[in-house]
PDB file of C-alpha atoms in Angstrom:
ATOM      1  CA  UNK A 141      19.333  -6.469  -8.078  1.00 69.00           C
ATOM      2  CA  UNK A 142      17.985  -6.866  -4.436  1.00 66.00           C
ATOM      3  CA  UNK A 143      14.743  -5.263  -4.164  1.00 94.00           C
ATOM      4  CA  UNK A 144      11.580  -4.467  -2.466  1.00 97.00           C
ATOM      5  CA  UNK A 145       8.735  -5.992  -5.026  1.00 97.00           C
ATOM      6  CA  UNK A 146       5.017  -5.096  -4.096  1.00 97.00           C
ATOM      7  CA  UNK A 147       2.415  -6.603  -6.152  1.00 95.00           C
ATOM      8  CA  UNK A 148      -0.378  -5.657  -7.564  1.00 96.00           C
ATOM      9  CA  UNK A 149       0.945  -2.268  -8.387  1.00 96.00           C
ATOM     10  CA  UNK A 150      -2.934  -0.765  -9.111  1.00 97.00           C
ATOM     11  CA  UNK A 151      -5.617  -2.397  -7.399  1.00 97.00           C
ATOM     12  CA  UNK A 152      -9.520  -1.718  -7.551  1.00 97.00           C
ATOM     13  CA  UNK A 153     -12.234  -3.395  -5.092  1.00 96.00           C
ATOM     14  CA  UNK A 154     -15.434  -2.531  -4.128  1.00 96.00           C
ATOM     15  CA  UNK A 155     -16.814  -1.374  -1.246  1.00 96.00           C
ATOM     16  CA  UNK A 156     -16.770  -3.756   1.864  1.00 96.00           C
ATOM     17  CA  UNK A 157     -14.563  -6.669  -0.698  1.00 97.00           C
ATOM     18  CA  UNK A 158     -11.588  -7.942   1.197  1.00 96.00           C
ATOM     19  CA  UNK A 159      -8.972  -7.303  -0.425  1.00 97.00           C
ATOM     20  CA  UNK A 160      -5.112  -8.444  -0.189  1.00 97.00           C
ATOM     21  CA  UNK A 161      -2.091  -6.954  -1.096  1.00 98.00           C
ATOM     22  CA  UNK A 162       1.788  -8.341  -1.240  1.00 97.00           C
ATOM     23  CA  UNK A 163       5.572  -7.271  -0.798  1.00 97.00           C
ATOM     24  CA  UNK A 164       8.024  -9.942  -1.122  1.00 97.00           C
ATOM     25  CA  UNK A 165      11.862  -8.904  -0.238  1.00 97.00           C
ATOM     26  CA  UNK A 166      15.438 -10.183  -1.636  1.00 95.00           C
ATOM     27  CA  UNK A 167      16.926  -8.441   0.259  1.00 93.00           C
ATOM     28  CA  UNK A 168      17.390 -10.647   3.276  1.00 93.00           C
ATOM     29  CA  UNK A 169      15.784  -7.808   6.533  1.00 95.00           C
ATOM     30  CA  UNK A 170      14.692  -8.568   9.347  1.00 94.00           C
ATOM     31  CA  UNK A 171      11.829  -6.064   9.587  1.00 95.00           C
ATOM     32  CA  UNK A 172       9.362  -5.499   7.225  1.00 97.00           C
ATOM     33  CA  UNK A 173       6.945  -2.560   7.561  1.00 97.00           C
ATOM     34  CA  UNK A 174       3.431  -1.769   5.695  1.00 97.00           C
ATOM     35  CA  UNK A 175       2.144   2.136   5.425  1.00 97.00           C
ATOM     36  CA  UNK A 176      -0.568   4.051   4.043  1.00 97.00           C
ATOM     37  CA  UNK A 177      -0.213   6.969   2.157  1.00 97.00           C
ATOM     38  CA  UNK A 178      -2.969   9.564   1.393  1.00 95.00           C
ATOM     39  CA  UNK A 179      -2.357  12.364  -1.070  1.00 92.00           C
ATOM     40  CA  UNK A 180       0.257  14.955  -0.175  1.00 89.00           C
ATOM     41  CA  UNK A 181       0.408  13.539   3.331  1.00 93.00           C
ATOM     42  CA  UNK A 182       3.179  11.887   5.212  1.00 93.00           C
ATOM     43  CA  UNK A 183       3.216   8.004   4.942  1.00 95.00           C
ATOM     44  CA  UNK A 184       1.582   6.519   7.971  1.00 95.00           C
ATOM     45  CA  UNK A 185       2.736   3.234   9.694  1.00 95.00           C
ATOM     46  CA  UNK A 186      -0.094   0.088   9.994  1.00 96.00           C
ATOM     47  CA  UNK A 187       2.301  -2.316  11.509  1.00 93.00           C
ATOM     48  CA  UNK A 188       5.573  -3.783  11.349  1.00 95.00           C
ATOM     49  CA  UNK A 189       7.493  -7.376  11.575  1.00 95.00           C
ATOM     50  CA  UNK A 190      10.511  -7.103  13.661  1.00 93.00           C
ATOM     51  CA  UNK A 191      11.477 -10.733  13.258  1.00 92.00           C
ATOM     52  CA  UNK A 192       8.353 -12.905  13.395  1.00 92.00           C
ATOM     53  CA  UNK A 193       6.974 -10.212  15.935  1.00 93.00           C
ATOM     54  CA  UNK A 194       4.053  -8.869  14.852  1.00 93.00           C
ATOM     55  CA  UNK A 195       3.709  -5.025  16.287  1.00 92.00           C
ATOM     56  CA  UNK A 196       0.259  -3.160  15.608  1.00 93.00           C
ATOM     57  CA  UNK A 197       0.478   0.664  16.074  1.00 91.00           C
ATOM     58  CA  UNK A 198      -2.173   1.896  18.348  1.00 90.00           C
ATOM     59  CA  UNK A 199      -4.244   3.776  16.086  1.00 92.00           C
ATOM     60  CA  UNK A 200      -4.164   1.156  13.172  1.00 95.00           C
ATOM     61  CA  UNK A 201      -7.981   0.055  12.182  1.00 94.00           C
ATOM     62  CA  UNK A 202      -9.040  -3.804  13.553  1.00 94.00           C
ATOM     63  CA  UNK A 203     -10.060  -3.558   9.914  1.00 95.00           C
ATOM     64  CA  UNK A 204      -6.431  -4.018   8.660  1.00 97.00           C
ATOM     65  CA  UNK A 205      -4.769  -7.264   9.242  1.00 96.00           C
ATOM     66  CA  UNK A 206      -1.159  -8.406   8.592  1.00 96.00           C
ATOM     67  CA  UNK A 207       0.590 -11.277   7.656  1.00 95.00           C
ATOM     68  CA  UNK A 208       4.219 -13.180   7.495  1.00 96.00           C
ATOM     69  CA  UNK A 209       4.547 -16.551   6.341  1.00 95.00           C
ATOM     70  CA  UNK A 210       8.661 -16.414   6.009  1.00 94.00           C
ATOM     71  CA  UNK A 211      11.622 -14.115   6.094  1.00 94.00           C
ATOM     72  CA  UNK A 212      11.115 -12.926   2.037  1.00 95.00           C
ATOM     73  CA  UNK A 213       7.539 -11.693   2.732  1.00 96.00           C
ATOM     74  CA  UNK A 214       4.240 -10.259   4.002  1.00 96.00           C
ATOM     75  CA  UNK A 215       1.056  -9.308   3.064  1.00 97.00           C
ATOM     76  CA  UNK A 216      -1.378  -6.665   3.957  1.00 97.00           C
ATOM     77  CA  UNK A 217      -5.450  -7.520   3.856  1.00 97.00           C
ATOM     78  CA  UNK A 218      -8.270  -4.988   4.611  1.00 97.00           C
ATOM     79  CA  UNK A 219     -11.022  -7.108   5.465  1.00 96.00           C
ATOM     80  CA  UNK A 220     -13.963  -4.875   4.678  1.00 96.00           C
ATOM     81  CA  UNK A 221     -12.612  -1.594   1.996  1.00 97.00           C
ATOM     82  CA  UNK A 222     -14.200   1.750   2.969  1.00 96.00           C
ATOM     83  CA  UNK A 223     -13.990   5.015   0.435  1.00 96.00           C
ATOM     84  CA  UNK A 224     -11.370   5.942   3.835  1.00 96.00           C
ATOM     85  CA  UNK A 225      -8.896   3.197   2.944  1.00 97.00           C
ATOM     86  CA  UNK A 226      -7.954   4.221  -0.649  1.00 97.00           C
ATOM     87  CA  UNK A 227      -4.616   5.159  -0.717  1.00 97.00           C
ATOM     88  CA  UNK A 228      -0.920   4.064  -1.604  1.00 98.00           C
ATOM     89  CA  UNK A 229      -0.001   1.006   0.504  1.00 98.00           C
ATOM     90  CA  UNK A 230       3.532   0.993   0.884  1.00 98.00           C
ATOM     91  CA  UNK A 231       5.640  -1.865   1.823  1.00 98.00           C
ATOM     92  CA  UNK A 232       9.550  -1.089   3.443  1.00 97.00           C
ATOM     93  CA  UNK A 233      12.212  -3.504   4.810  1.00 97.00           C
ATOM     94  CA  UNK A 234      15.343  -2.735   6.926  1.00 94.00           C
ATOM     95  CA  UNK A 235      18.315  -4.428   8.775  1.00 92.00           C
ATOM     96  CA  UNK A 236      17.135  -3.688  12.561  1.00 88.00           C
ATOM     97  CA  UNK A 237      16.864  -0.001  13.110  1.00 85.00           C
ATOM     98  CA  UNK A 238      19.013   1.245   9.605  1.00 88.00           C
ATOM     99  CA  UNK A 239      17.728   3.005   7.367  1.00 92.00           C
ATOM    100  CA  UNK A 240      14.001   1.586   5.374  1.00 95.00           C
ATOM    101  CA  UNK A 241      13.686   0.432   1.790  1.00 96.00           C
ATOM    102  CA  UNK A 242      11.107   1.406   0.100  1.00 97.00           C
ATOM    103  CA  UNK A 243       8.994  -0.692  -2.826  1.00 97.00           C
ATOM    104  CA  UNK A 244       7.124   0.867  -5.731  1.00 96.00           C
ATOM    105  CA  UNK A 245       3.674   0.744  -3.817  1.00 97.00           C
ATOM    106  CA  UNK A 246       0.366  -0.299  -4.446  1.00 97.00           C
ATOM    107  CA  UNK A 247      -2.185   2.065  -5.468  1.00 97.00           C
ATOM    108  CA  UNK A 248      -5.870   0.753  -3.823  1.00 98.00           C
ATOM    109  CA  UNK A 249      -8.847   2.665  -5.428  1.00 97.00           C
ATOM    110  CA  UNK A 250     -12.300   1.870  -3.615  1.00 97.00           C
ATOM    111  CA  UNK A 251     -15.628   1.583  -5.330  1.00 95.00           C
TER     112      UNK A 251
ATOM    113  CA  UNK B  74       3.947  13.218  20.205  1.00 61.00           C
ATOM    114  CA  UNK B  75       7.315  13.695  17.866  1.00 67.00           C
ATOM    115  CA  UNK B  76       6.257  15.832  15.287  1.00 83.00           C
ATOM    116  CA  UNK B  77       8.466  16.147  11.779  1.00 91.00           C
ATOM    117  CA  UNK B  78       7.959  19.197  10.139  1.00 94.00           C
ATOM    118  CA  UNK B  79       9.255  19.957   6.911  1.00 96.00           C
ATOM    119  CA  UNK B  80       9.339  23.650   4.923  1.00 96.00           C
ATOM    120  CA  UNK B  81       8.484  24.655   2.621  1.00 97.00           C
ATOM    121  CA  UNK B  82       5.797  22.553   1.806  1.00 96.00           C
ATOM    122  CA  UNK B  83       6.267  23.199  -2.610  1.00 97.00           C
ATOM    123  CA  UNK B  84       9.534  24.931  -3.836  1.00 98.00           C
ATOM    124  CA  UNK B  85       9.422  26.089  -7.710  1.00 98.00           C
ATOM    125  CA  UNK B  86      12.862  26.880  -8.743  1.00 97.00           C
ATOM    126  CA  UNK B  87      14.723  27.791 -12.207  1.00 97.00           C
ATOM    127  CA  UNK B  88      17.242  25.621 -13.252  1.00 97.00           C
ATOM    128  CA  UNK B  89      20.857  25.879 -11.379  1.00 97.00           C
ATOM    129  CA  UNK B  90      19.201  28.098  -8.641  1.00 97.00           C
ATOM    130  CA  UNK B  91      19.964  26.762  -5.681  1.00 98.00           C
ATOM    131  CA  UNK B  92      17.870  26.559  -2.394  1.00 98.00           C
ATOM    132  CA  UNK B  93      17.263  24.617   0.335  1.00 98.00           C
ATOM    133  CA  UNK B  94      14.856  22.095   2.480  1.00 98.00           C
ATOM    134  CA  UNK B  95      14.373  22.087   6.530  1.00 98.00           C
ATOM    135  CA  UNK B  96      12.971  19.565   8.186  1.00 97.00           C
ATOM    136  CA  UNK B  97      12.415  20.163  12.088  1.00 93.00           C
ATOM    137  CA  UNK B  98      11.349  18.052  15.114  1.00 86.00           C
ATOM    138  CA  UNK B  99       9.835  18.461  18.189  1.00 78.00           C
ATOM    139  CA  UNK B 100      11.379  15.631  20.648  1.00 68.00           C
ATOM    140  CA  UNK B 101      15.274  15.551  21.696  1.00 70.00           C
ATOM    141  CA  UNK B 102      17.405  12.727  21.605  1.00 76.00           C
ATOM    142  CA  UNK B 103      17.860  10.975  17.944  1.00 80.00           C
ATOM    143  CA  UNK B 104      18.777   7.355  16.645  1.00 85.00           C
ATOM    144  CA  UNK B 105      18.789   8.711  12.815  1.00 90.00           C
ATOM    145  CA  UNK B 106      17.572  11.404  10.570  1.00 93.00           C
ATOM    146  CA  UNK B 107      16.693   9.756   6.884  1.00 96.00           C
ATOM    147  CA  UNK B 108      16.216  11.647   3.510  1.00 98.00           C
ATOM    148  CA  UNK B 109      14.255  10.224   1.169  1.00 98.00           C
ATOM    149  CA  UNK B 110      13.324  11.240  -2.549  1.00 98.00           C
ATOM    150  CA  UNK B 111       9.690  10.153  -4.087  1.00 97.00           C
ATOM    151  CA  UNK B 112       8.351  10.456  -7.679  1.00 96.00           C
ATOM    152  CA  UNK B 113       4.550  10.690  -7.753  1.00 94.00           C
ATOM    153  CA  UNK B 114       3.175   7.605  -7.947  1.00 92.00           C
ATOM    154  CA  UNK B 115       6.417   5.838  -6.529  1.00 94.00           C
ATOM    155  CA  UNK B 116       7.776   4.522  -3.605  1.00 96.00           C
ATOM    156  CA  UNK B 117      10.459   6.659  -1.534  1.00 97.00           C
ATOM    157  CA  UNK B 118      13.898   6.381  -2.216  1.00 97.00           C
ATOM    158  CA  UNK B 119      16.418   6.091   0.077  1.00 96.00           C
ATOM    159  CA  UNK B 120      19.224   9.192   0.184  1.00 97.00           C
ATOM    160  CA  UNK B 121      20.622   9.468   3.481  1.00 96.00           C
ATOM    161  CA  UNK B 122      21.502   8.892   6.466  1.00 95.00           C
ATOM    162  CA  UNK B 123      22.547  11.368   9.411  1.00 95.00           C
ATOM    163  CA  UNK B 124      23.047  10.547  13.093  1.00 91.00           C
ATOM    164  CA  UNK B 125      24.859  13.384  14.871  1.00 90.00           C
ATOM    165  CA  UNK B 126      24.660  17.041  14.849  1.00 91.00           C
ATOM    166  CA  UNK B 127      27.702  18.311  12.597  1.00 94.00           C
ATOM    167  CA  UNK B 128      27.575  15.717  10.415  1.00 96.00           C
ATOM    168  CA  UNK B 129      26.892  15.884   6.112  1.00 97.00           C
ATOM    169  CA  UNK B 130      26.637  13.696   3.593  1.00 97.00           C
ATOM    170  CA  UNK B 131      26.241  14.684  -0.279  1.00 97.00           C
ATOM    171  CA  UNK B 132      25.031  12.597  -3.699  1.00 95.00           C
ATOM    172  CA  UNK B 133      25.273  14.778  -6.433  1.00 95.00           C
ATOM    173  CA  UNK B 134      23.344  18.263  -6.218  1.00 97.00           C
ATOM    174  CA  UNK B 135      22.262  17.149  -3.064  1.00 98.00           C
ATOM    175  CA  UNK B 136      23.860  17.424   0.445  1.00 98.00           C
ATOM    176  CA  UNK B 137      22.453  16.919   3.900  1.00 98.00           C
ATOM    177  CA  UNK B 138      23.334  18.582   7.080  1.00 97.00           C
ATOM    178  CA  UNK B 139      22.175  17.905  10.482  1.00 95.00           C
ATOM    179  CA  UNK B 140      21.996  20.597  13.767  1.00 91.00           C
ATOM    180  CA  UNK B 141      20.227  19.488  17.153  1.00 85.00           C
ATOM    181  CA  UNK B 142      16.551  20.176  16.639  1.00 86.00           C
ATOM    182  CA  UNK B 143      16.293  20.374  12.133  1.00 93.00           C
ATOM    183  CA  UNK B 144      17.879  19.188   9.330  1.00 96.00           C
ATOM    184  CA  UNK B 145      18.731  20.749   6.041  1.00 98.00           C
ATOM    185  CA  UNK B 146      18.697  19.521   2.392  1.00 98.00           C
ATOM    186  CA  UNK B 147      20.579  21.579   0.252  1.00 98.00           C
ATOM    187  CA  UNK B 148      20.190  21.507  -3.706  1.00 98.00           C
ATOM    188  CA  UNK B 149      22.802  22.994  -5.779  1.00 98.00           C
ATOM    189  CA  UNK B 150      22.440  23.782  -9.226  1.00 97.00           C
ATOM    190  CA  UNK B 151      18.936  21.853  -9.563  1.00 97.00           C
ATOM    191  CA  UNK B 152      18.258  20.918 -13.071  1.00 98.00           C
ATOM    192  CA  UNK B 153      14.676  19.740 -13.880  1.00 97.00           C
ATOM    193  CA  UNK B 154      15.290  15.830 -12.679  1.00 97.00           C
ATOM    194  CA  UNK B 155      15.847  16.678  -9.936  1.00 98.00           C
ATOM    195  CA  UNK B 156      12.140  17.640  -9.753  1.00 98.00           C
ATOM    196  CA  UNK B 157      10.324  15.619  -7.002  1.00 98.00           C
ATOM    197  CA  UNK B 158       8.650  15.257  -3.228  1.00 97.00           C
ATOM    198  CA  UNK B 159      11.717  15.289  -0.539  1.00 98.00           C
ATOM    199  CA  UNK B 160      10.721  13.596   2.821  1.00 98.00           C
ATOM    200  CA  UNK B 161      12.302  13.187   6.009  1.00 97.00           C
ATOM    201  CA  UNK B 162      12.188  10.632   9.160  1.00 95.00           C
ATOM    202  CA  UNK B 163      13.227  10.589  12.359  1.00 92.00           C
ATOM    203  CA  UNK B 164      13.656   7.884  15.006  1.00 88.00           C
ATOM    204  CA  UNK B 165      14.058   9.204  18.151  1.00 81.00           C
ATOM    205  CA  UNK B 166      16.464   7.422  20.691  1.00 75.00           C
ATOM    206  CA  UNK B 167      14.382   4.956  22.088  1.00 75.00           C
ATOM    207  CA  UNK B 168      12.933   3.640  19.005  1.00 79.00           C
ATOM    208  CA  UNK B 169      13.877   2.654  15.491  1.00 78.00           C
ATOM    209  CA  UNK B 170      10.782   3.816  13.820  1.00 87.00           C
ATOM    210  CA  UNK B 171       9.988   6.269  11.638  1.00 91.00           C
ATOM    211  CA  UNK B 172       8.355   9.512  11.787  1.00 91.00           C
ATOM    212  CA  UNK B 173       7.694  11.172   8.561  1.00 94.00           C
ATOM    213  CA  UNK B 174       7.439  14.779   7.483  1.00 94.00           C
ATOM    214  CA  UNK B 175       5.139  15.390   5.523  1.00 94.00           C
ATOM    215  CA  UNK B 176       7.087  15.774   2.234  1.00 96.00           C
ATOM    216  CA  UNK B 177       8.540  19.468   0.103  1.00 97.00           C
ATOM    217  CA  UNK B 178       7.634  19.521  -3.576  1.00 97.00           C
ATOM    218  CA  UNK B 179      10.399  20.254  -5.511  1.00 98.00           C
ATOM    219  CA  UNK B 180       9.889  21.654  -9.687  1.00 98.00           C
ATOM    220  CA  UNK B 181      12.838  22.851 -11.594  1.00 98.00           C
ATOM    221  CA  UNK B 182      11.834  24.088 -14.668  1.00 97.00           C
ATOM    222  CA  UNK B 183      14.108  24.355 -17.376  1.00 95.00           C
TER     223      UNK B 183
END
């Protein structure tokens, strides 16, 4: 089955360890997206690839970096982990502006 | 700012009563409204799409309706799997991202 695959699915760094997380897509989209979620709270959009064009949202922290190497996928790395940052990281791909796909998430706990 | 509000924010219902979600915005003009189901601990999952006012779509217990300024998801007949957190999105006109609500809780006991 096409799918959204985000790996790891549980992470756990310490404070101030970079740390990097990945989504890989078979699904063939053009945009890929990374959000945080925080407990009971909507998820939150970092940044997103429309293409190979990198967009940043305004109030995203310099602290969170993005990356695309090829179509299939992208990776998320938080260069210095504050207690702040732990939260689902989810990763989401869609044809243009259709509707998002979702993967399972990775949880990031912060020591 | 577009805001996305959703209500209630947790919704305990018996089995086979039926109720229903609203989700409300603040800006005019829309590209889509999406409905999406997530399990705790999971991703969200993907349940609809609506683009005009007037327009449904069902799956199941589940149907979506659309007006100018909210949306509704109605559940009819819940039965305890259908237990979860219900968000909707919005991209306005001039965009194709997403705003999220902030999510209704959904239990169904048995």
């Amino acid at each position: 089955d096409a799918m959204v695959i985000q790996n790891p699915r549980y992470q756990v760094t310490q404070f101030g360890k970079p740390v990097t997380l990945s989504c890989s897509q078979t699904l063939n989209h053009n945009v890929m997206y990374w959000y945080q979620q925080k407990s009971s709270q909507a998820p939150k959009l970092l940044f997103h690839y429309y293409d190979k064009d990198f967009n940043n949202e305004a109030d995203t922290p310099d602290n969170f970096q993005s990356r695309r190497p090829n179509t299939s996928f992208c990776f998320l790395d938080i260069r210095s982990p504050g207690l702040g940052d732990a939260a689902m990281y989810l990763c989401a791909t869609s044809i243009g502006s259709n509707e998002q796909f979702f993967g399972p998430g990775t949880r990031l706990t912060v020591l | 700012e577009d805001q996305v509000t959703q209500s209630p924010e947790a919704l305990r219902l018996q089995e086979g009563e039926s109720s229903s979600l609203n989700c409300s915005y603040t800006v005019s003009g829309l590209r889509g409204l999406f409905w999406y189901r997530q399990d705790p601990g999971k991703g969200p999952e993907f349940l609809f799409t609506l683009y005009s006012a007037g327009e449904e779509k069902e799956k199941e217990r589940l149907k979506a309706t659309l007006t100018k300024k909210e949306s509704f998801l109605h559940i009819t007949a819940p039965k305890p799997e259908d237990s979860a957190t219900y968000l909707c999105a919005r991209s306005p006109s001039n965009d194709y991202k997403l705003s999220f609500g902030a999510g209704t809780t959904v239990t169904v006991r048995a």
